[in-house]
Amino acid sequence: MTDAALPTSGGGVLSRAYWLVTVGMCAVIGIAAFESLAVTTVMPIISAQLHGEALYSMSFAAPLATGLVGMVVAGNWADRSGPRVVVVTSVVVFAIGLLIVGLAPDMTVLLLGRLCQGFGSGAVIVALYVMVARLYPPELHPSIFAGFAAAWVVPALVGPLVAGAVTQALSWHWVFFGAVALAVPAFAMILPSLRSLEAPVFDDPASRPRWSLSRIAWAVGAAAGVLLLNLVGEMPAALAVVVIVVALVVLAVALRPLLPTGTLRAAAGLPTLVLLRGLVGAAFLSAEIYVPYMLASEYDFAPTASGITLTLGALAWSFASWLQGRLGDRVPHRVGIRVGIVLVLIGLAAAIATPLWHLSPAVLIPCWTAAGFGVGFMYPRFSVLVLSWSRTTEQGFNSSALTIADSAGTAVALALVGAAFAAFGGMTQPAAFVACFAVAGAIALLALAASGRAVPRRAS
């Protein structure tokens, strides 16, 4: 396969040839970051107003579930036709989902919007990864992926505070309408480079990747398993245990064709790297959505105040990603990944201790900031290593596998955390928050145990 000729430059990602598309892609990531941080900040208010407290975890798991399908479709589509049409379609679907959520009169409509939004956001992430592979030379990949992660900086600075202020002054609906408005100029900045990306030309038409309907079907099955898992909090305990076991088996079977061979058994190299991305994301993100919930419930924090913790964590994530881009491979990937996991464990330990002994939030906030730094120090490494270990015709599949593991791991963790939250009494019981963070901590320990197989010593 050969790509159409693209402009090249001896400069960096902000040189004349790349600056517009670099800023545009980072802006799209930034809007997704704003939406993610905004939802985490205001969802306690939304669930109360729409009487959807029982569906709190589901409101986060729903977009992750459909995101799995979006990732598989986008990866397959991008390998067949290039990323241009995938980016356009996924951005439109993402914006439609945001509009549905913003207009939602009840929790059912909100969940429908979140499902649509998740499909679009999952697809656009994979499409942007493939754009990077087609537009930028390999030596610029660490910088652009660090830029993607650092695109959380502005949303981290203003997102939670703006979302909280808008919700208090106007309504939470306007948080989502604002995200749609911001997406328009960001998408316009990407369009010129999208037009230059012609569909890939295959030397032999038979070598063009086919539509993998079986993989898409498996993705739908995995999404169904994720949604089923997130309903266990409303089931009797005995039935919930059975559903969890069955759903996890279904997920394991459904995910196998969507991930590199050996991922679920932690085979050395790329398979464990993909698995590790899922475990790290699951541990951090499943706990993070309960941090503002705990601060509001146990310490009477307003939305703007509880967003401060998310702001500091996201800022640390962004700074660590920028630092990793500057350091390159001067810190070995194996060491960087392990340091990051340990920092996440420190943050989770503080999250467990705070409601358990009713400590001051001043204990949790700096430790959660350290956890954000740890994740930021790891995430660019995953993307760089996956692309460097992938052939051209595998870039779409492996990029989608990386994000599928991330979303599937987080969705499963949300279900387990949500079940623990319900089992220990919900928002009125400090023990429920302790249980949530303890489940996330166990997942982080699994990640630490597997970390040595993600980057074999010869590769390091």
Coordinates of C-alpha atoms in Angstrom, one line a residue:
M1 CA 0.0 0.0 0.0
T2 CA 1.2 3.5 -0.7
D3 CA -0.2 6.8 0.5
A4 CA -0.6 10.0 -1.5
A5 CA 2.3 12.3 -1.3
L6 CA 2.0 14.7 1.6
P7 CA 3.9 17.9 2.5
T8 CA 6.9 17.3 4.6
S9 CA 9.0 19.6 6.7
G10 CA 12.3 19.6 8.6
G11 CA 10.6 21.4 11.5
G12 CA 8.5 20.2 14.4
V13 CA 4.8 19.7 14.8
L14 CA 4.3 23.5 14.9
S15 CA 6.3 24.2 11.7
R16 CA 4.6 25.7 8.7
A17 CA 3.6 22.4 7.2
Y18 CA 2.0 21.1 10.3
W19 CA 0.9 23.8 12.7
L20 CA -2.7 24.2 11.5
V21 CA -3.6 20.5 11.6
T22 CA -1.6 20.1 14.9
V23 CA -3.6 22.8 16.6
G24 CA -6.8 21.5 15.1
M25 CA -6.3 17.9 16.2
C26 CA -5.2 19.0 19.7
A27 CA -8.3 21.3 19.9
V28 CA -10.5 18.3 19.1
I29 CA -8.8 16.3 21.9
G30 CA -9.2 19.4 24.1
I31 CA -12.9 19.6 23.5
A32 CA -13.3 15.9 24.3
A33 CA -11.3 16.6 27.5
F34 CA -13.5 19.5 28.4
E35 CA -16.6 17.4 27.9
S36 CA -15.1 14.6 30.0
L37 CA -14.1 16.9 32.8
A38 CA -17.4 18.8 32.6
V39 CA -19.5 15.7 32.8
T40 CA -17.5 14.4 35.8
T41 CA -18.0 17.7 37.6
V42 CA -21.7 18.3 36.9
M43 CA -23.0 14.7 36.8
P44 CA -23.9 14.7 40.5
I45 CA -26.2 17.7 39.8
I46 CA -27.6 16.1 36.6
S47 CA -28.4 12.8 38.3
A48 CA -30.1 14.6 41.1
Q49 CA -32.2 16.9 38.8
L50 CA -33.2 14.0 36.5
H51 CA -33.7 11.5 39.4
G52 CA -31.0 9.2 37.9
E53 CA -28.8 8.5 40.8
A54 CA -29.2 4.8 40.2
L55 CA -27.8 5.3 36.7
Y56 CA -24.8 7.4 37.8
S57 CA -22.2 4.8 36.7
M58 CA -24.2 4.0 33.6
S59 CA -24.0 7.6 32.4
F60 CA -20.2 7.2 32.2
A61 CA -20.2 3.6 31.0
A62 CA -22.7 4.2 28.1
P63 CA -20.3 6.2 25.9
L64 CA -17.5 3.8 26.7
A65 CA -19.6 0.9 25.5
T66 CA -20.6 2.4 22.2
G67 CA -17.1 3.8 21.9
L68 CA -15.9 0.3 21.5
V69 CA -18.0 -0.2 18.4
G70 CA -16.9 3.2 17.1
M71 CA -13.3 2.3 17.5
V72 CA -13.6 -1.0 15.7
V73 CA -15.6 0.6 12.8
A74 CA -13.2 3.5 12.6
G75 CA -10.0 1.3 12.6
N76 CA -11.4 -1.0 9.9
W77 CA -12.7 1.9 7.8
A78 CA -9.4 3.9 8.1
D79 CA -7.4 0.9 7.0
R80 CA -9.6 0.5 4.0
S81 CA -10.2 4.1 2.9
G82 CA -7.9 6.4 4.9
P83 CA -8.8 8.6 7.8
R84 CA -10.5 11.5 6.0
V85 CA -14.1 10.2 5.8
V86 CA -13.8 8.6 9.2
V87 CA -12.8 11.9 10.9
V88 CA -15.7 13.8 9.3
T89 CA -18.3 11.2 10.2
S90 CA -17.1 10.7 13.7
V91 CA -17.0 14.4 14.5
V92 CA -20.5 14.9 13.2
V93 CA -21.9 12.0 15.3
F94 CA -20.0 13.2 18.4
A95 CA -21.6 16.7 18.0
I96 CA -25.1 15.2 17.5
G97 CA -24.7 13.2 20.7
L98 CA -23.7 16.4 22.6
L99 CA -26.8 18.1 21.3
I100 CA -29.1 15.3 22.5
V101 CA -27.5 15.3 25.9
G102 CA -27.9 19.1 26.2
L103 CA -31.6 18.9 25.3
A104 CA -32.3 15.8 27.5
P105 CA -35.5 16.2 29.6
D106 CA -34.9 13.0 31.5
M107 CA -32.2 10.4 32.2
T108 CA -33.3 8.1 29.4
V109 CA -32.8 10.7 26.7
L110 CA -29.5 11.7 28.3
L111 CA -28.3 8.1 28.1
L112 CA -29.3 7.9 24.4
G113 CA -27.3 11.0 23.8
R114 CA -24.3 9.6 25.7
L115 CA -24.5 6.4 23.6
C116 CA -24.4 8.5 20.4
Q117 CA -21.6 10.7 21.7
G118 CA -19.5 7.7 22.7
F119 CA -19.6 6.2 19.3
G120 CA -18.4 9.4 17.7
S121 CA -15.7 10.1 20.3
G122 CA -14.4 6.5 20.1
A123 CA -14.2 6.7 16.3
V124 CA -12.5 10.1 16.1
I125 CA -9.7 9.1 18.5
V126 CA -8.7 6.2 16.3
A127 CA -9.1 8.3 13.1
L128 CA -6.8 11.0 14.6
Y129 CA -4.2 8.3 15.5
V130 CA -4.2 7.1 11.9
M131 CA -3.9 10.7 10.7
V132 CA -0.8 11.1 12.7
A133 CA 0.7 8.0 11.1
R134 CA -0.1 9.3 7.6
L135 CA 0.8 12.9 8.1
Y136 CA 3.8 13.1 10.4
P137 CA 7.2 11.4 10.1
P138 CA 8.0 8.9 12.9
E139 CA 10.4 11.3 14.6
L140 CA 7.5 13.7 15.3
H141 CA 5.2 11.0 16.8
P142 CA 6.4 11.5 20.4
S143 CA 5.8 15.3 20.1
I144 CA 2.3 15.1 18.6
F145 CA 1.1 12.4 21.1
A146 CA 2.5 14.5 23.9
G147 CA 0.6 17.4 22.4
F148 CA -2.6 15.3 22.4
A149 CA -2.2 14.6 26.1
A150 CA -1.1 18.2 26.8
A151 CA -4.3 19.3 25.1
W152 CA -5.9 18.7 28.5
V153 CA -4.1 21.8 29.8
V154 CA -6.7 24.5 28.9
P155 CA -9.7 22.3 29.8
A156 CA -8.0 21.3 33.0
L157 CA -7.5 25.0 33.9
V158 CA -11.0 26.2 33.1
G159 CA -13.2 23.1 32.3
P160 CA -14.4 22.0 35.8
L161 CA -14.7 25.5 37.1
V162 CA -16.5 26.8 34.0
A163 CA -18.8 23.8 34.0
G164 CA -19.6 24.3 37.7
A165 CA -20.1 28.0 37.2
V166 CA -22.3 27.6 34.2
T167 CA -24.4 24.9 36.0
Q168 CA -24.9 27.2 39.0
A169 CA -25.6 30.4 37.0
L170 CA -27.6 29.0 34.1
S171 CA -28.1 25.2 33.7
W172 CA -26.0 22.1 33.0
H173 CA -27.6 21.9 29.5
W174 CA -25.4 24.8 28.4
V175 CA -22.2 23.0 29.2
F176 CA -22.9 20.6 26.3
F177 CA -24.1 23.3 23.9
G178 CA -20.8 25.1 24.5
A179 CA -18.8 22.0 23.6
V180 CA -20.6 21.8 20.3
A181 CA -19.9 25.4 19.5
L182 CA -16.2 24.9 20.2
A183 CA -16.0 21.9 17.9
V184 CA -16.8 23.9 14.8
P185 CA -13.6 26.0 14.5
A186 CA -11.5 23.0 15.6
F187 CA -12.9 20.9 12.9
A188 CA -12.3 23.7 10.4
M189 CA -8.6 23.7 11.2
I190 CA -8.3 20.0 10.3
L191 CA -10.2 20.2 7.0
P192 CA -7.3 21.4 4.8
S193 CA -5.1 18.5 5.8
L194 CA -8.0 16.1 5.5
R195 CA -8.5 17.2 1.9
S196 CA -4.8 16.4 1.2
L197 CA -5.2 12.9 2.5
E198 CA -6.4 10.9 -0.5
A199 CA -7.7 7.4 -0.1
P200 CA -4.8 4.9 0.1
V201 CA -3.7 3.3 -3.1
F202 CA -3.1 -0.4 -3.0
D203 CA -0.6 -2.0 -5.3
D204 CA -2.8 -5.1 -5.4
P205 CA -6.6 -4.5 -5.0
A206 CA -6.8 -7.9 -3.3
S207 CA -4.6 -6.6 -0.5
R208 CA -7.1 -3.9 0.5
P209 CA -8.4 -4.8 4.0
R210 CA -12.0 -6.1 3.9
W211 CA -14.8 -5.0 6.1
S212 CA -14.5 -7.2 9.2
L213 CA -18.2 -7.7 10.0
S214 CA -17.3 -10.3 12.6
R215 CA -15.1 -7.9 14.5
I216 CA -17.9 -5.3 14.4
A217 CA -20.3 -7.9 15.7
W218 CA -17.9 -8.8 18.5
A219 CA -17.6 -5.1 19.4
V220 CA -21.4 -4.9 19.6
G221 CA -21.3 -8.0 21.9
A222 CA -18.7 -6.4 24.1
A223 CA -20.7 -3.2 24.3
A224 CA -23.8 -5.2 25.4
G225 CA -21.7 -6.9 28.0
V226 CA -20.5 -3.6 29.3
L227 CA -24.0 -2.2 29.6
L228 CA -25.2 -5.4 31.3
L229 CA -22.4 -5.1 33.8
N230 CA -23.4 -1.6 34.7
L231 CA -26.9 -2.7 35.6
V232 CA -25.8 -5.0 38.4
G233 CA -26.1 -2.3 41.0
E234 CA -29.9 -2.5 40.7
M235 CA -30.0 -6.3 41.0
P236 CA -30.3 -8.6 44.1
A237 CA -26.8 -9.6 45.4
A238 CA -27.0 -13.3 44.3
L239 CA -28.3 -12.4 40.8
A240 CA -25.6 -9.6 40.5
V241 CA -22.8 -12.1 41.1
V242 CA -24.1 -14.4 38.4
V243 CA -24.6 -11.5 35.9
I244 CA -21.0 -10.2 36.6
V245 CA -19.5 -13.6 35.9
V246 CA -21.5 -14.2 32.7
A247 CA -20.9 -10.7 31.5
L248 CA -17.1 -10.9 32.1
V249 CA -17.0 -14.2 30.2
V250 CA -19.0 -12.7 27.3
L251 CA -16.6 -9.7 27.3
A252 CA -13.5 -11.9 27.3
V253 CA -14.8 -13.8 24.3
A254 CA -16.0 -10.7 22.5
L255 CA -12.8 -8.8 23.0
R256 CA -10.3 -11.4 21.9
P257 CA -10.8 -10.7 18.1
L258 CA -10.6 -7.0 18.8
L259 CA -7.2 -7.0 20.5
P260 CA -3.7 -8.3 19.5
T261 CA -3.3 -12.0 20.0
G262 CA -2.3 -12.8 23.6
T263 CA -3.6 -9.6 25.1
L264 CA -5.9 -11.2 27.7
R265 CA -3.1 -13.6 28.8
A266 CA -0.5 -10.8 29.0
A267 CA 1.8 -12.0 26.2
A268 CA 5.1 -10.1 26.3
G269 CA 5.4 -6.9 24.2
L270 CA 2.5 -5.2 22.3
P271 CA -0.3 -7.5 23.7
T272 CA 0.7 -6.6 27.3
L273 CA 1.2 -3.0 26.4
V274 CA -2.4 -2.9 25.2
L275 CA -3.6 -4.7 28.3
L276 CA -1.7 -2.3 30.5
R277 CA -3.3 0.7 28.9
G278 CA -6.7 -0.8 29.8
L279 CA -5.8 -1.5 33.4
V280 CA -4.2 1.9 34.0
G281 CA -7.1 3.7 32.5
A282 CA -9.6 1.6 34.5
A283 CA -7.9 2.2 37.8
F284 CA -7.6 6.0 37.4
L285 CA -10.8 6.9 35.5
S286 CA -13.2 4.7 37.4
A287 CA -12.1 6.2 40.7
E288 CA -11.9 9.8 39.3
I289 CA -15.7 10.0 38.7
Y290 CA -16.4 9.3 42.3
V291 CA -13.9 11.9 43.6
P292 CA -16.2 14.9 43.1
Y293 CA -19.2 12.8 44.2
M294 CA -17.4 12.0 47.5
L295 CA -16.4 15.6 48.0
A296 CA -19.9 16.8 47.4
S297 CA -21.5 14.1 49.6
E298 CA -19.1 13.9 52.5
Y299 CA -17.7 17.5 52.6
D300 CA -20.5 19.6 51.0
F301 CA -18.3 20.8 48.1
A302 CA -20.1 22.9 45.5
P303 CA -19.6 21.8 41.8
T304 CA -16.9 24.5 41.2
A305 CA -15.0 23.5 44.4
S306 CA -15.1 19.8 43.7
G307 CA -13.8 20.5 40.2
I308 CA -10.6 21.8 41.6
T309 CA -9.3 18.3 42.3
L310 CA -10.0 17.3 38.7
T311 CA -8.3 20.4 37.5
L312 CA -5.1 19.8 39.4
G313 CA -5.0 16.1 38.4
A314 CA -5.5 17.0 34.7
L315 CA -2.9 19.8 34.9
A316 CA -0.4 17.3 36.3
W317 CA -1.4 14.8 33.6
S318 CA -0.7 17.4 30.9
F319 CA 2.6 18.6 32.5
A320 CA 3.8 15.0 32.7
S321 CA 2.9 14.4 29.1
W322 CA 4.8 17.5 28.0
L323 CA 7.7 16.4 30.1
Q324 CA 7.7 13.0 28.6
G325 CA 7.7 14.6 25.1
R326 CA 10.8 16.6 26.1
L327 CA 12.6 13.6 27.7
G328 CA 11.9 11.2 24.8
D329 CA 13.6 7.9 25.6
R330 CA 16.0 9.3 28.1
V331 CA 13.8 7.7 30.7
P332 CA 13.4 4.0 29.7
H333 CA 9.8 3.1 28.9
R334 CA 9.8 0.3 31.4
V335 CA 10.8 2.6 34.2
G336 CA 8.4 5.4 33.2
I337 CA 5.5 3.0 33.1
R338 CA 6.3 1.6 36.6
V339 CA 6.8 5.0 38.1
G340 CA 3.4 6.1 36.7
I341 CA 1.6 3.2 38.2
V342 CA 3.1 3.7 41.6
L343 CA 2.0 7.4 41.5
V344 CA -1.6 6.2 40.6
L345 CA -1.5 3.8 43.6
I346 CA -0.5 6.7 45.9
G347 CA -3.5 8.7 44.7
L348 CA -5.8 5.8 45.2
A349 CA -4.5 5.1 48.7
A350 CA -5.2 8.7 49.7
A351 CA -8.7 8.3 48.2
I352 CA -9.4 5.3 50.3
A353 CA -8.0 6.9 53.5
T354 CA -9.9 10.1 53.2
P355 CA -13.5 8.8 53.6
L356 CA -12.3 5.9 55.8
W357 CA -10.9 8.1 58.5
H358 CA -12.7 11.3 57.4
L359 CA -9.4 13.1 56.7
S360 CA -9.2 16.6 55.4
P361 CA -9.6 16.9 51.6
A362 CA -6.1 18.5 51.8
V363 CA -4.8 15.0 52.0
L364 CA -6.6 13.7 48.9
I365 CA -6.0 16.7 46.5
P366 CA -2.2 16.7 46.3
C367 CA -2.1 12.9 46.1
W368 CA -4.7 12.8 43.3
T369 CA -2.5 15.4 41.5
A370 CA 0.4 13.0 41.8
A371 CA -1.8 10.2 40.3
G372 CA -2.6 12.5 37.4
F373 CA 1.1 13.1 36.8
G374 CA 1.6 9.3 36.8
V375 CA -1.0 8.7 34.1
G376 CA 0.3 11.5 32.0
F377 CA 3.9 10.1 32.2
M378 CA 2.6 6.8 30.9
Y379 CA 0.0 7.5 28.2
P380 CA 2.2 9.0 25.5
R381 CA 4.5 6.0 25.8
F382 CA 1.7 3.6 25.0
S383 CA 0.8 5.4 21.8
V384 CA 4.4 5.8 20.6
L385 CA 5.3 2.2 21.3
V386 CA 2.2 0.8 19.6
L387 CA 2.8 2.8 16.4
S388 CA 6.5 2.0 16.3
W389 CA 5.7 -1.8 16.6
S390 CA 2.9 -1.7 14.0
R391 CA 3.1 -2.3 10.2
T392 CA 1.3 0.3 8.0
T393 CA -1.6 -2.0 7.4
E394 CA -1.9 -2.7 11.2
Q395 CA -2.0 0.9 12.3
G396 CA -5.8 1.2 12.3
F397 CA -6.2 -2.2 14.1
N398 CA -3.6 -1.6 16.7
S399 CA -4.6 2.0 17.4
S400 CA -8.2 0.9 17.8
A401 CA -7.1 -2.0 20.0
L402 CA -5.3 0.5 22.3
T403 CA -8.3 2.6 22.7
I404 CA -10.7 -0.4 22.9
A405 CA -8.6 -1.7 25.8
D406 CA -8.7 1.7 27.5
S407 CA -12.5 2.0 27.1
A408 CA -13.4 -1.6 27.9
G409 CA -11.2 -1.7 30.9
T410 CA -12.7 1.6 32.3
A411 CA -16.2 0.4 31.5
V412 CA -15.7 -2.9 33.4
A413 CA -14.1 -1.1 36.3
L414 CA -17.0 1.4 36.4
A415 CA -19.4 -1.6 36.7
L416 CA -17.4 -3.2 39.5
V417 CA -17.0 0.1 41.3
G418 CA -20.7 0.9 40.9
A419 CA -21.7 -2.5 42.2
A420 CA -19.4 -2.0 45.2
F421 CA -20.8 1.5 45.7
A422 CA -24.4 0.1 45.8
A423 CA -23.5 -2.9 47.9
F424 CA -22.0 -0.7 50.7
G425 CA -25.0 1.7 50.9
G426 CA -24.5 4.4 48.3
M427 CA -23.8 8.1 48.7
T428 CA -25.0 8.2 52.3
Q429 CA -22.3 5.8 53.5
P430 CA -18.6 6.7 53.6
A431 CA -17.8 2.9 53.3
A432 CA -19.3 3.0 49.8
F433 CA -16.7 5.4 48.7
V434 CA -14.0 3.4 50.4
A435 CA -15.1 0.3 48.5
C436 CA -15.1 2.2 45.2
F437 CA -11.5 3.3 45.6
A438 CA -10.4 -0.1 46.9
V439 CA -11.7 -1.8 43.7
A440 CA -9.7 0.7 41.6
G441 CA -6.6 0.1 43.8
A442 CA -6.8 -3.6 43.2
I443 CA -6.9 -3.0 39.4
A444 CA -3.8 -0.7 39.7
L445 CA -2.0 -3.5 41.5
L446 CA -2.7 -5.8 38.6
A447 CA -1.2 -3.3 36.3
L448 CA 1.9 -3.0 38.4
A449 CA 2.3 -6.8 38.3
A450 CA 2.0 -6.9 34.5
S451 CA 4.2 -3.9 33.8
G452 CA 7.4 -5.9 33.4
R453 CA 6.0 -7.8 30.4
A454 CA 4.8 -4.6 28.5
V455 CA 8.3 -3.6 27.4
P456 CA 10.7 -6.6 27.1
R457 CA 14.2 -5.8 28.2
R458 CA 15.6 -6.2 24.7
A459 CA 13.0 -3.7 23.3
S460 CA 13.7 -1.3 26.2

